[in-house]
Amino acid sequence: MIYNFAKNASLFPKSHLFISHRLVIHRHMPTQTTTYKGRLGYACLNTILRAQTPSIFCSRTCRLETIRQKGIEYAYELGLQNARDIVPMLRWNEQHGIRFMRLSSEMFPFASHDVVGYSVRDVPGAVEALKEAGDEARRLGHRLTMHPGQFCQIASPRSVVVRNAIRELQYHSEILDIIGLGPDSVMIIHMGGVFGDKAGTIARFHENWKQIPKHIQDRIVLENDEICYSVQDLLPTCEQLGIPLVLDWHHDDILRSEKSAVEYLPRINAIWESRGIKPKQHYSESRKGAETPMQRRAHSDRVQRLPPCQDDVDLMIEAKDKEQAVLHLFKTFGLHPVPDGLPVSEAEQIELYKQAKKPRKTVTKVVLEAETVEGGSKARAKRKRKVKVQETIEDEEDLKSDECEAAQVDPPPKRKSRKTVKKVAIVDESIVQDTEKVTLKKRRKPVDDPLPATSTTAPLAKSRMTRNSLKASMLEIITPTTLVEPVIATLPAEIGEEGVQKVGRRRKAT
């Protein structure tokens, strides 16, 4: 089979096979068999499109400080470009048989922020771009979903967290409403933390659910997690409130219920059917060598199997290699023809990641400031001081979400540091320093609790320490009778007072 792909040949790395700009596709012999006929999808990022120049992806973001400096229009520009890149991603997916994709939650930077937040409809051109993406997805028969972050917790005991969660859900719902793909475009959330009382938290979820507008409720689905809430924990709530449950097979394998996930499928599917929404599930595998529950949480680069799900369910493959993991399953099970050269090899995938992750460039300038004597020159300066001035050029497209969340909180003002002094004991031309510091406030007082000169309290400093390290001002505030005499009492006989006298002579010499 030969697919004419001349116009989009640049979408592939040079290592892929091209003959006269035509993409050669062969139906490879599958190594495993399956009856599965649903849609396989990936989340947020296409590694091939992200690595090309110019990049195509929908998660450009920035720091909150950048918005403050450049204005909210800068966030508008990033969001508009993100929205415009959805269409080429859909077309690439269609050409490779992928008809299910999760959109990035970072599409419009800080749109749900409580201070600089904005409506997606306020972004010039965004509505048109999103509608075009929806029209294209509808024409191709693709499904688009979203997954708000872990911080979106409706059941939190803190009212501010609940308000922020609802605002985050409104932002996601607005995007999906503009795209206009109907109820199948769901947004997945987790129950969140236990907060010391699982039953109380679930009851609080029921109560806070009433605060969410109906049109947003209609898009929400709940997913079991691998730490707090199993399928068994969530299913009663989902049935009572009519919330579809997204079965995550990997999470269920780590945090198991009393029954197997397969036994819960009839009840899970019944909720989806009652809502008229096509069921979706998640599948991933642990990294090789993972043993503990914490190690098993990390997703592998690709998956080698398919779960025992029904044949027509939409399955989101949560793997590090994104679309390459889906193509790997296509090839393994013979689900769809795969172009020669795809999926890329492990070495090629590493190169794709290197191209996608553009390093931040930091330039450090060293400025020499010299204080000169009157009538002198810099060559005869009393002292020189180096001042490092860092000018950082950030690739704001590659900021991680946790960096963005941290940027939302203004750093606390720096406190003026108080002067401190260390306890010291003089022993045979050596210095014993305690790591404990005594904070000096208004008046300096002698240290009342002398430091025993034992090998277990602190390491002995070597005699090579320079005399400048013994500051006269430090020694003056320590009463010798309260510090040295108890030390002498604990010294070995071969050192005794003679050793201390040597140190005394050394002090006089300085």
Coordinates of C-alpha atoms in Angstrom, one line a residue:
M1 CA 0.0 0.0 0.0
I2 CA 1.4 3.4 -1.0
Y3 CA 0.1 6.6 0.6
N4 CA 0.6 9.9 -1.2
F5 CA 2.1 12.1 1.6
A6 CA 4.2 14.6 -0.4
K7 CA 2.8 17.7 1.2
N8 CA 3.5 16.5 4.8
A9 CA 6.8 14.7 4.3
S10 CA 8.4 17.2 6.8
L11 CA 6.3 15.7 9.5
F12 CA 8.8 12.8 9.8
P13 CA 12.4 12.6 10.9
K14 CA 15.0 12.0 8.2
S15 CA 15.4 8.4 9.4
H16 CA 12.0 7.5 8.0
L17 CA 11.6 5.8 4.6
F18 CA 10.5 8.0 1.7
I19 CA 10.5 7.2 -2.0
S20 CA 9.8 10.3 -4.1
H21 CA 8.0 11.9 -1.2
R22 CA 5.6 9.0 -1.0
L23 CA 5.0 7.3 2.3
V24 CA 5.4 3.5 2.0
I25 CA 3.0 1.6 4.1
H26 CA 3.0 -2.2 4.5
R27 CA 0.6 -4.3 6.5
H28 CA 3.0 -6.1 8.8
M29 CA 2.4 -9.6 10.1
P30 CA 1.0 -9.2 13.7
T31 CA 2.9 -11.0 16.4
Q32 CA -0.2 -11.2 18.7
T33 CA -3.9 -11.6 18.0
T34 CA -6.9 -9.8 19.4
T35 CA -10.6 -9.2 18.8
Y36 CA -10.4 -5.5 19.8
K37 CA -11.8 -3.1 17.3
G38 CA -12.1 0.1 19.3
R39 CA -10.1 3.4 19.0
L40 CA -6.7 3.6 20.6
G41 CA -5.5 7.1 21.7
Y42 CA -2.7 9.0 23.3
A43 CA -2.4 12.0 25.5
C44 CA -1.6 15.6 24.7
L45 CA 1.7 15.4 22.8
N46 CA 2.7 14.0 19.5
T47 CA 6.5 13.4 19.8
I48 CA 7.1 13.6 16.0
L49 CA 5.2 16.8 15.4
R50 CA 6.8 18.3 18.5
A51 CA 10.3 17.6 17.4
Q52 CA 10.0 19.0 13.9
T53 CA 10.6 22.7 13.0
P54 CA 8.4 24.6 13.4
S55 CA 6.9 22.5 16.2
I56 CA 3.3 21.5 16.2
F57 CA 1.8 21.0 19.7
C58 CA -1.0 22.5 21.9
S59 CA 0.7 22.9 25.3
R60 CA 2.7 26.1 25.0
T61 CA 2.8 27.9 28.3
C62 CA 4.6 30.5 30.3
R63 CA 5.4 31.7 33.8
L64 CA 3.0 34.0 35.7
E65 CA 5.8 36.6 35.9
T66 CA 6.0 36.6 32.1
I67 CA 2.4 37.6 31.9
R68 CA 2.9 40.3 34.4
Q69 CA 5.8 41.7 32.4
K70 CA 4.4 41.3 28.8
G71 CA 0.7 41.5 29.6
I72 CA -2.1 39.1 29.2
E73 CA -1.9 39.4 25.4
Y74 CA 1.2 37.2 25.5
A75 CA -0.9 34.4 27.0
Y76 CA -3.5 35.0 24.4
E77 CA -0.9 34.5 21.6
L78 CA 0.3 31.2 23.1
G79 CA -3.3 30.0 23.5
L80 CA -4.2 30.9 20.0
Q81 CA -1.2 29.0 18.5
N82 CA -2.1 26.0 20.7
A83 CA -5.6 26.0 19.4
R84 CA -4.5 26.3 15.8
D85 CA -2.2 23.3 16.1
I86 CA -5.0 20.9 16.9
V87 CA -6.1 20.6 13.3
P88 CA -2.7 19.4 12.0
M89 CA -2.4 17.0 14.9
L90 CA -5.8 15.6 14.0
R91 CA -4.8 15.2 10.3
W92 CA -1.6 13.4 11.3
N93 CA -3.5 11.1 13.5
E94 CA -6.0 10.3 10.8
Q95 CA -3.2 9.5 8.3
H96 CA -1.9 7.0 10.9
G97 CA -5.2 5.5 12.0
I98 CA -5.3 7.2 15.4
R99 CA -8.8 8.6 16.1
F100 CA -8.7 9.3 19.8
M101 CA -6.7 12.0 21.5
R102 CA -6.6 13.9 24.8
L103 CA -6.1 17.7 24.6
S104 CA -3.6 19.4 26.8
S105 CA -5.0 21.3 29.9
E106 CA -2.4 23.9 29.4
M107 CA -3.8 25.1 26.1
F108 CA -4.6 28.6 27.4
P109 CA -2.0 29.5 30.0
F110 CA -3.4 30.6 33.3
A111 CA -6.9 31.0 32.0
S112 CA -8.3 29.6 35.2
H113 CA -6.1 31.7 37.5
D114 CA -7.9 33.6 40.2
V115 CA -6.0 36.8 39.5
V116 CA -5.0 36.9 35.8
G117 CA -7.5 34.4 34.6
Y118 CA -9.6 35.0 31.5
S119 CA -12.3 33.5 29.3
V120 CA -11.3 31.5 26.3
R121 CA -13.8 33.5 24.3
D122 CA -11.9 36.7 25.1
V123 CA -8.8 35.4 23.2
P124 CA -8.9 36.9 19.7
G125 CA -9.3 34.1 17.1
A126 CA -9.5 31.3 19.7
V127 CA -13.2 30.5 19.1
E128 CA -12.7 30.3 15.4
A129 CA -9.7 28.0 15.8
L130 CA -11.4 25.7 18.3
K131 CA -14.5 25.5 16.1
E132 CA -12.4 24.6 13.2
A133 CA -10.8 21.8 15.3
G134 CA -14.2 20.6 16.3
D135 CA -15.4 20.5 12.7
E136 CA -12.3 18.6 11.6
A137 CA -12.6 16.1 14.4
R138 CA -16.3 15.6 13.5
R139 CA -15.5 15.1 9.8
L140 CA -12.8 12.5 10.6
G141 CA -14.8 10.8 13.3
H142 CA -12.2 11.5 16.1
R143 CA -12.9 11.7 19.8
L144 CA -11.3 14.5 21.9
T145 CA -11.2 14.5 25.7
M146 CA -9.5 16.4 28.5
H147 CA -8.1 15.6 31.9
P148 CA -7.8 18.4 34.5
G149 CA -4.8 18.1 36.8
Q150 CA -4.5 16.3 40.1
F151 CA -5.0 19.6 42.0
C152 CA -8.6 19.7 40.8
Q153 CA -10.2 18.2 43.9
I154 CA -14.0 18.7 44.5
A155 CA -13.9 16.8 47.7
S156 CA -11.2 18.9 49.4
P157 CA -12.1 20.1 53.0
R158 CA -10.7 23.6 52.0
S159 CA -13.2 25.8 50.4
V160 CA -10.6 27.7 48.4
V161 CA -9.5 24.4 46.8
V162 CA -13.1 23.6 45.9
R163 CA -13.6 27.1 44.3
N164 CA -10.3 26.7 42.3
A165 CA -11.4 23.2 41.2
I166 CA -14.8 24.5 39.9
R167 CA -13.1 27.3 38.1
E168 CA -10.7 24.8 36.5
L169 CA -13.6 22.7 35.4
Q170 CA -15.4 25.7 33.9
Y171 CA -12.3 26.5 31.9
H172 CA -12.1 22.9 30.5
S173 CA -15.8 22.8 29.8
E174 CA -15.6 26.1 27.9
I175 CA -13.0 24.6 25.6
L176 CA -15.0 21.5 24.9
D177 CA -18.3 23.4 24.5
I178 CA -16.7 25.6 21.8
I179 CA -15.2 22.6 20.1
G180 CA -18.7 21.2 20.1
L181 CA -18.2 17.5 19.9
G182 CA -21.1 16.5 22.3
P183 CA -21.2 14.4 25.4
D184 CA -18.4 12.0 24.2
S185 CA -15.9 14.8 24.9
V186 CA -15.6 14.2 28.6
M187 CA -13.2 15.6 31.2
I188 CA -11.7 13.1 33.6
I189 CA -11.1 13.9 37.3
H190 CA -10.1 12.0 40.4
M191 CA -11.8 11.9 43.8
G192 CA -8.5 13.2 45.2
G193 CA -7.1 12.7 48.7
V194 CA -8.6 10.9 51.7
F195 CA -7.9 13.7 54.2
G196 CA -8.0 11.2 57.1
D197 CA -11.5 10.1 56.5
K198 CA -12.4 8.4 53.2
A199 CA -16.2 8.1 54.0
G200 CA -16.3 11.7 55.0
T201 CA -14.5 12.8 51.9
I202 CA -16.9 10.9 49.6
A203 CA -19.8 12.5 51.5
R204 CA -18.2 15.9 51.0
F205 CA -17.9 15.1 47.2
H206 CA -21.7 14.5 47.1
E207 CA -22.3 17.8 48.8
N208 CA -19.9 19.9 46.7
W209 CA -21.2 18.2 43.5
K210 CA -24.3 20.4 43.9
Q211 CA -22.2 23.5 43.5
I212 CA -21.2 22.5 39.9
P213 CA -23.4 23.8 37.1
K214 CA -25.3 21.2 35.2
H215 CA -23.7 21.7 31.9
I216 CA -20.3 21.1 33.5
Q217 CA -21.5 18.0 35.4
D218 CA -22.6 16.5 32.1
R219 CA -18.9 16.4 31.0
I220 CA -17.3 15.0 34.2
V221 CA -16.3 11.4 34.6
L222 CA -14.5 9.8 37.6
E223 CA -11.3 7.7 37.3
N224 CA -10.1 5.2 39.9
D225 CA -6.5 5.9 41.1
E226 CA -3.6 3.8 42.4
I227 CA -3.3 5.3 45.9
C228 CA -6.7 6.3 47.5
Y229 CA -9.8 5.3 45.6
S230 CA -10.3 1.9 43.9
V231 CA -13.1 1.0 41.5
Q232 CA -15.0 -0.5 44.5
D233 CA -14.7 2.8 46.3
L234 CA -16.0 5.0 43.5
L235 CA -18.7 2.8 41.9
P236 CA -21.5 3.5 44.5
T237 CA -20.9 7.3 44.1
C238 CA -20.9 7.0 40.3
E239 CA -24.1 5.1 40.3
Q240 CA -25.9 7.4 42.7
L241 CA -24.9 10.6 40.9
G242 CA -24.9 9.2 37.4
I243 CA -21.2 9.9 36.8
P244 CA -19.5 7.5 34.3
L245 CA -16.5 5.7 35.8
V246 CA -13.3 5.5 33.7
L247 CA -11.7 2.2 34.5
D248 CA -7.9 2.5 34.6
W249 CA -6.5 -1.0 34.4
H250 CA -3.1 -0.1 35.6
H251 CA -4.4 1.7 38.7
D252 CA -6.7 -1.2 39.4
D253 CA -3.7 -3.6 39.2
I254 CA -1.9 -1.5 41.9
L255 CA -4.9 -0.7 44.2
R256 CA -7.2 -3.7 43.9
S257 CA -10.8 -4.0 44.8
E258 CA -12.5 -7.0 46.3
K259 CA -13.4 -8.3 42.9
S260 CA -11.5 -8.2 39.6
A261 CA -12.1 -5.3 37.3
V262 CA -13.7 -7.5 34.7
E263 CA -16.5 -8.4 37.2
Y264 CA -17.3 -4.7 37.7
L265 CA -17.5 -4.0 33.9
P266 CA -21.3 -4.6 33.6
R267 CA -22.1 -2.0 36.3
I268 CA -19.5 0.4 34.8
N269 CA -20.8 0.1 31.3
A270 CA -24.4 0.5 32.5
I271 CA -23.7 4.1 33.7
W272 CA -22.1 5.0 30.4
E273 CA -25.1 3.6 28.5
S274 CA -27.6 5.4 30.7
R275 CA -25.9 8.7 29.8
G276 CA -25.6 7.9 26.1
I277 CA -21.8 8.2 26.1
K278 CA -19.4 5.8 24.5
P279 CA -17.3 4.1 27.3
K280 CA -13.6 4.9 27.6
Q281 CA -10.9 3.3 29.6
H282 CA -7.2 3.8 30.3
Y283 CA -4.4 1.4 30.0
S284 CA -0.7 1.5 30.8
E285 CA 2.1 -0.7 32.1
S286 CA 4.8 -0.4 34.7
R287 CA 8.4 0.2 33.8
K288 CA 10.6 -2.9 33.6
G289 CA 12.0 -4.0 37.0
A290 CA 9.3 -2.2 39.0
E291 CA 8.5 -4.1 42.2
T292 CA 7.2 -1.8 44.9
P293 CA 3.8 -0.1 44.5
M294 CA 5.6 3.3 44.2
Q295 CA 7.8 2.0 41.4
R296 CA 4.9 0.4 39.6
R297 CA 3.1 3.7 39.4
A298 CA 5.5 5.0 36.7
H299 CA 4.4 4.4 33.2
S300 CA 6.5 2.4 30.7
D301 CA 7.6 3.9 27.4
R302 CA 5.3 1.5 25.5
V303 CA 2.9 -1.2 26.3
Q304 CA 3.0 -4.8 25.0
R305 CA -0.5 -6.0 25.7
L306 CA -4.2 -5.0 25.6
P307 CA -6.5 -5.3 28.7
P308 CA -9.5 -7.7 28.8
C309 CA -11.9 -4.9 27.9
Q310 CA -14.9 -5.1 25.6
D311 CA -14.0 -5.0 21.9
D312 CA -15.5 -1.6 21.0
V313 CA -14.4 0.6 24.0
D314 CA -12.2 3.6 23.4
L315 CA -8.8 2.9 25.0
M316 CA -6.4 5.7 26.1
I317 CA -2.8 4.4 26.0
E318 CA -0.9 6.3 28.8
A319 CA 2.7 5.6 27.8
K320 CA 5.8 7.8 27.6
D321 CA 6.2 7.4 23.9
K322 CA 2.7 8.8 23.1
E323 CA 1.7 8.2 19.5
Q324 CA 4.6 5.8 19.0
A325 CA 3.1 3.5 21.7
V326 CA -0.1 3.4 19.8
L327 CA 1.6 2.6 16.5
H328 CA 3.5 -0.1 18.3
L329 CA 0.2 -1.7 19.3
F330 CA -1.1 -1.3 15.8
K331 CA 1.9 -3.2 14.5
T332 CA 1.9 -5.8 17.3
F333 CA -1.8 -6.8 16.9
G334 CA -2.3 -5.9 13.2
L335 CA -4.9 -3.3 14.1
H336 CA -4.0 -0.8 11.4
P337 CA -1.3 -0.5 8.6
V338 CA 1.8 1.2 9.9
P339 CA 4.3 3.2 7.7
D340 CA 7.7 1.7 7.2
G341 CA 10.1 3.2 9.8
L342 CA 7.3 3.5 12.4
P343 CA 7.1 3.1 15.2
V344 CA 10.6 4.6 15.6
S345 CA 13.3 2.7 17.4
E346 CA 14.3 3.4 21.0
A347 CA 17.4 5.3 19.8
E348 CA 15.3 7.4 17.4
Q349 CA 12.7 8.1 20.1
I350 CA 15.5 9.5 22.4
E351 CA 16.5 11.8 19.5
L352 CA 12.9 13.0 19.2
Y353 CA 12.8 13.9 22.8
K354 CA 16.1 15.7 22.5
Q355 CA 14.8 17.8 19.7
A356 CA 11.5 18.5 21.5
K357 CA 13.2 19.5 24.8
K358 CA 15.0 22.7 23.8
P359 CA 17.4 23.6 26.6
R360 CA 17.2 27.0 28.3
K361 CA 20.0 29.2 27.5
T362 CA 21.6 31.1 30.4
V363 CA 24.3 33.7 29.9
T364 CA 26.4 34.7 32.9
K365 CA 28.2 38.0 32.8
V366 CA 30.9 38.8 35.3
V367 CA 31.2 42.5 36.1
L368 CA 34.4 43.6 37.9
E369 CA 33.9 46.5 40.2
A370 CA 37.0 48.0 41.7
E371 CA 37.4 50.5 44.5
T372 CA 40.4 52.6 43.8
V373 CA 42.5 54.8 46.1
E374 CA 42.5 58.5 45.5
G375 CA 44.7 59.3 42.5
G376 CA 45.2 55.6 41.8
S377 CA 43.9 53.2 39.1
K378 CA 42.1 49.9 38.9
A379 CA 45.5 48.2 38.9
R380 CA 46.1 49.6 42.4
A381 CA 42.6 48.9 43.6
K382 CA 42.1 48.1 47.3
R383 CA 39.7 45.3 46.4
K384 CA 37.8 43.9 43.6
R385 CA 34.3 42.4 43.7
K386 CA 32.8 40.1 41.2
V387 CA 29.1 40.5 40.5
K388 CA 27.4 37.8 38.5
V389 CA 24.6 39.0 36.4
Q390 CA 22.5 36.2 34.9
E391 CA 20.5 36.8 31.8
T392 CA 18.2 33.8 31.2
I393 CA 16.6 33.2 27.9
E394 CA 13.8 30.7 28.7
D395 CA 12.1 28.5 26.2
E396 CA 8.7 29.2 27.7
E397 CA 7.1 26.6 25.5
D398 CA 8.8 23.8 27.5
L399 CA 7.9 24.8 31.0
K400 CA 6.5 22.0 33.1
S401 CA 3.1 22.3 34.7
D402 CA 4.5 22.1 38.2
E403 CA 6.7 25.1 37.4
C404 CA 3.7 27.0 36.3
E405 CA 1.8 26.1 39.4
A406 CA 4.7 27.2 41.6
A407 CA 4.9 30.4 39.7
Q408 CA 1.4 31.4 40.7
V409 CA 2.5 31.9 44.3
D410 CA 4.5 35.0 45.0
P411 CA 7.7 34.2 46.9
P412 CA 7.7 35.5 50.5
P413 CA 9.7 38.6 51.2
K414 CA 13.3 38.0 52.3
R415 CA 14.0 38.4 56.0
K416 CA 17.0 40.2 57.1
S417 CA 19.5 37.7 58.5
R418 CA 20.6 38.1 62.1
K419 CA 24.2 38.0 63.1
T420 CA 25.2 34.7 64.5
V421 CA 28.2 33.3 66.3
K422 CA 29.5 29.8 66.6
K423 CA 30.6 28.2 69.8
V424 CA 34.3 27.4 69.6
A425 CA 36.7 25.5 71.9
I426 CA 40.5 25.8 71.6
V427 CA 42.3 22.5 71.8
D428 CA 46.0 22.0 70.9
E429 CA 46.3 24.4 68.0
S430 CA 43.0 23.0 66.7
I431 CA 39.5 24.3 66.7
V432 CA 36.4 22.4 67.6
Q433 CA 33.3 24.0 66.0
D434 CA 29.8 23.1 66.8
T435 CA 27.2 23.3 64.1
E436 CA 24.7 24.8 66.5
K437 CA 24.5 28.6 66.2
V438 CA 23.6 31.1 68.9
T439 CA 21.5 33.9 67.6
L440 CA 22.6 37.3 68.9
K441 CA 19.7 39.7 69.3
K442 CA 20.0 43.1 71.0
R443 CA 22.9 42.4 73.3
R444 CA 25.7 39.9 73.0
K445 CA 26.1 37.6 76.0
P446 CA 28.8 35.0 76.7
V447 CA 28.0 31.4 76.0
D448 CA 27.0 29.7 79.2
D449 CA 27.0 26.1 78.0
P450 CA 30.6 25.3 76.9
L451 CA 31.1 22.7 74.3
P452 CA 32.8 19.5 75.5
A453 CA 35.8 18.7 73.5
T454 CA 35.0 15.1 72.7
S455 CA 35.4 13.3 69.4
T456 CA 31.6 12.7 69.2
T457 CA 30.5 16.3 69.4
A458 CA 32.3 17.7 66.4
P459 CA 35.2 17.0 64.1
L460 CA 38.6 18.4 64.9
A461 CA 39.8 21.1 62.5
K462 CA 43.2 20.6 61.1
S463 CA 46.1 22.9 62.1
R464 CA 46.4 24.1 58.5
M465 CA 43.4 26.5 59.1
T466 CA 44.7 30.0 58.7
R467 CA 45.0 32.5 61.4
N468 CA 42.5 34.7 59.7
S469 CA 39.8 32.1 60.5
L470 CA 40.1 32.9 64.2
K471 CA 38.3 36.3 64.3
A472 CA 39.3 38.4 67.3
S473 CA 35.8 39.7 67.5
M474 CA 34.4 36.2 67.9
L475 CA 36.8 35.3 70.7
E476 CA 36.2 38.5 72.6
I477 CA 32.5 37.6 73.2
I478 CA 33.4 34.2 74.7
T479 CA 34.5 34.1 78.3
P480 CA 37.6 32.0 78.5
T481 CA 36.8 30.8 82.1
T482 CA 33.5 29.5 81.1
L483 CA 34.7 27.8 77.9
V484 CA 38.3 26.7 78.2
E485 CA 38.5 25.4 81.8
P486 CA 35.8 22.7 81.3
V487 CA 37.5 21.8 78.1
I488 CA 40.8 21.3 79.8
A489 CA 39.2 19.0 82.3
T490 CA 38.2 16.6 79.5
L491 CA 41.5 16.7 77.6
P492 CA 43.8 13.8 77.5
A493 CA 46.7 13.9 79.9
E494 CA 49.3 14.3 77.1
I495 CA 47.7 17.5 76.0
G496 CA 46.6 19.2 79.2
E497 CA 47.3 22.8 80.0
E498 CA 50.5 22.8 78.0
G499 CA 48.5 22.4 74.8
V500 CA 46.2 25.3 75.7
Q501 CA 49.2 27.5 76.5
K502 CA 50.5 26.8 73.0
V503 CA 47.3 28.0 71.6
G504 CA 47.5 31.0 73.8
R505 CA 50.9 31.9 72.5
R506 CA 49.6 31.4 69.0
R507 CA 46.8 33.9 69.7
K508 CA 49.3 36.5 70.9
A509 CA 51.4 36.0 67.8
T510 CA 48.4 36.9 65.7

